[in-house]
Amino acid sequence: MQPPTSWTRPSERPARTLAAGWSDLGATYDAVAADYAAEFAAELDGKPFDRQLLTALAERLRPGAVVADVGCGPAAQIGAYVAGLGPRVVGVDLSQACAALAPVPAAVGDLLALPLGGLDAVVCFYALIHIPRPLVPRALASLRASLRPGGELLLAVHGGTGELHRRGFLGHEVDFDATMFERSELHGLLAAAGFADVRVARRQPYPQEHPTERLYASARA
Ligand SMILES: C[S@@+](CC[C@H](N)C(=O)[O-])C[C@H]1O[C@@H](n2cnc3c(N)ncnc32)[C@H](O)[C@@H]1O
């Protein structure tokens, strides 16, 4: 797949379909984008488990593979790491500021309605947490539709139960809403969305991280 030229710069923010009661996460990340990038740009240096998963994914891909980093954030450190291993990587983020700052070609886009198809792989780290639980099946269907048959998804979320709603993030007075996932729940959601070869690994948080268990799901479209 050749990314269209519009992927080279952020486009207009799409319409949102977030459930009533959830804040505008695009606006939240617009506000914190620069500080988020400063905080997390180099995070993979201290995350060997994540590097191992991303490296293994990149090594499985064909030469010239195209990968999307969905919910790439302002540092797109996940996508940039994969790009450093060979694949061509495009970023997608709900936040205009994040898409603009990302060090890979990136555009504004909504995980709930990705304007993508035929991708060899998608990496989506900690963006599904910002989808209200009732809309998660729709987000997973959108991710699956963005992949070619057999294309790979690698997803990371915070493990846990329920939702988190708080005011204040990275020193900014913004709203933060998140869904936590249990391992069996995530596995079932991916299978129900039609993904094959679903595996969900878990690891305990590194000392420098927010103290939640981390879940990593891999699956094929
Ligand atoms: C916790 S950050 C993760 C960023 C990066 N992937 C990382 O691992 O550091 C969540 C990102 O997902 C984006 N996001 C939230 N909801 C989204 C949606 N519906 N579609 C696309 N991106 C979304 C946010 O703007 C933010 O950049």
PDB file of N, CA and C in Angstrom, residues 19 22 112 131-139 163 179 189:
ATOM      1  N   ALA A  19     -18.590   8.298  23.423  1.00  0.00           N
ATOM      2  CA  ALA A  19     -19.827   8.144  24.200  1.00  0.00           C
ATOM      3  C   ALA A  19     -20.063   9.354  25.082  1.00  0.00           C
ATOM      4  N   TRP A  22     -17.786  11.142  28.145  1.00  0.00           N
ATOM      5  CA  TRP A  22     -16.330  11.106  28.011  1.00  0.00           C
ATOM      6  C   TRP A  22     -15.848  12.428  27.440  1.00  0.00           C
ATOM      7  N   LEU A 112     -11.760   4.861  15.706  1.00  0.00           N
ATOM      8  CA  LEU A 112     -13.089   4.297  15.498  1.00  0.00           C
ATOM      9  C   LEU A 112     -13.480   4.226  14.025  1.00  0.00           C
ATOM     10  N   ILE A 131     -10.872   4.541  24.439  1.00  0.00           N
ATOM     11  CA  ILE A 131     -12.158   4.238  23.815  1.00  0.00           C
ATOM     12  C   ILE A 131     -13.105   3.724  24.900  1.00  0.00           C
ATOM     13  N   PRO A 132     -14.293   4.316  25.014  1.00  0.00           N
ATOM     14  CA  PRO A 132     -15.260   3.798  25.988  1.00  0.00           C
ATOM     15  C   PRO A 132     -15.582   2.331  25.698  1.00  0.00           C
ATOM     16  N   ARG A 133     -15.718   1.532  26.736  1.00  0.00           N
ATOM     17  CA  ARG A 133     -15.881   0.079  26.556  1.00  0.00           C
ATOM     18  C   ARG A 133     -16.958  -0.301  25.527  1.00  0.00           C
ATOM     19  N   PRO A 134     -18.131   0.367  25.523  1.00  0.00           N
ATOM     20  CA  PRO A 134     -19.140  -0.050  24.534  1.00  0.00           C
ATOM     21  C   PRO A 134     -18.692   0.152  23.085  1.00  0.00           C
ATOM     22  N   LEU A 135     -17.709   1.018  22.872  1.00  0.00           N
ATOM     23  CA  LEU A 135     -17.239   1.279  21.503  1.00  0.00           C
ATOM     24  C   LEU A 135     -15.991   0.481  21.130  1.00  0.00           C
ATOM     25  N   VAL A 136     -15.471  -0.306  22.060  1.00  0.00           N
ATOM     26  CA  VAL A 136     -14.249  -1.065  21.770  1.00  0.00           C
ATOM     27  C   VAL A 136     -14.434  -2.042  20.608  1.00  0.00           C
ATOM     28  N   PRO A 137     -15.574  -2.758  20.518  1.00  0.00           N
ATOM     29  CA  PRO A 137     -15.740  -3.644  19.348  1.00  0.00           C
ATOM     30  C   PRO A 137     -15.634  -2.885  18.036  1.00  0.00           C
ATOM     31  N   ARG A 138     -16.170  -1.675  18.012  1.00  0.00           N
ATOM     32  CA  ARG A 138     -16.081  -0.870  16.790  1.00  0.00           C
ATOM     33  C   ARG A 138     -14.635  -0.474  16.494  1.00  0.00           C
ATOM     34  N   ALA A 139     -13.889  -0.139  17.514  1.00  0.00           N
ATOM     35  CA  ALA A 139     -12.477   0.208  17.316  1.00  0.00           C
ATOM     36  C   ALA A 139     -11.690  -0.993  16.793  1.00  0.00           C
ATOM     37  N   GLU A 163     -13.120   1.707  34.611  1.00  0.00           N
ATOM     38  CA  GLU A 163     -12.655   2.894  33.881  1.00  0.00           C
ATOM     39  C   GLU A 163     -11.926   3.824  34.843  1.00  0.00           C
ATOM     40  N   THR A 179     -10.191   3.298  29.684  1.00  0.00           N
ATOM     41  CA  THR A 179     -10.764   1.964  29.920  1.00  0.00           C
ATOM     42  C   THR A 179      -9.626   1.015  30.273  1.00  0.00           C
ATOM     43  N   LEU A 189     -12.557 -10.062  23.116  1.00  0.00           N
ATOM     44  CA  LEU A 189     -12.947  -8.961  22.231  1.00  0.00           C
ATOM     45  C   LEU A 189     -12.260  -9.076  20.870  1.00  0.00           C
TER      46      LEU A 189
END
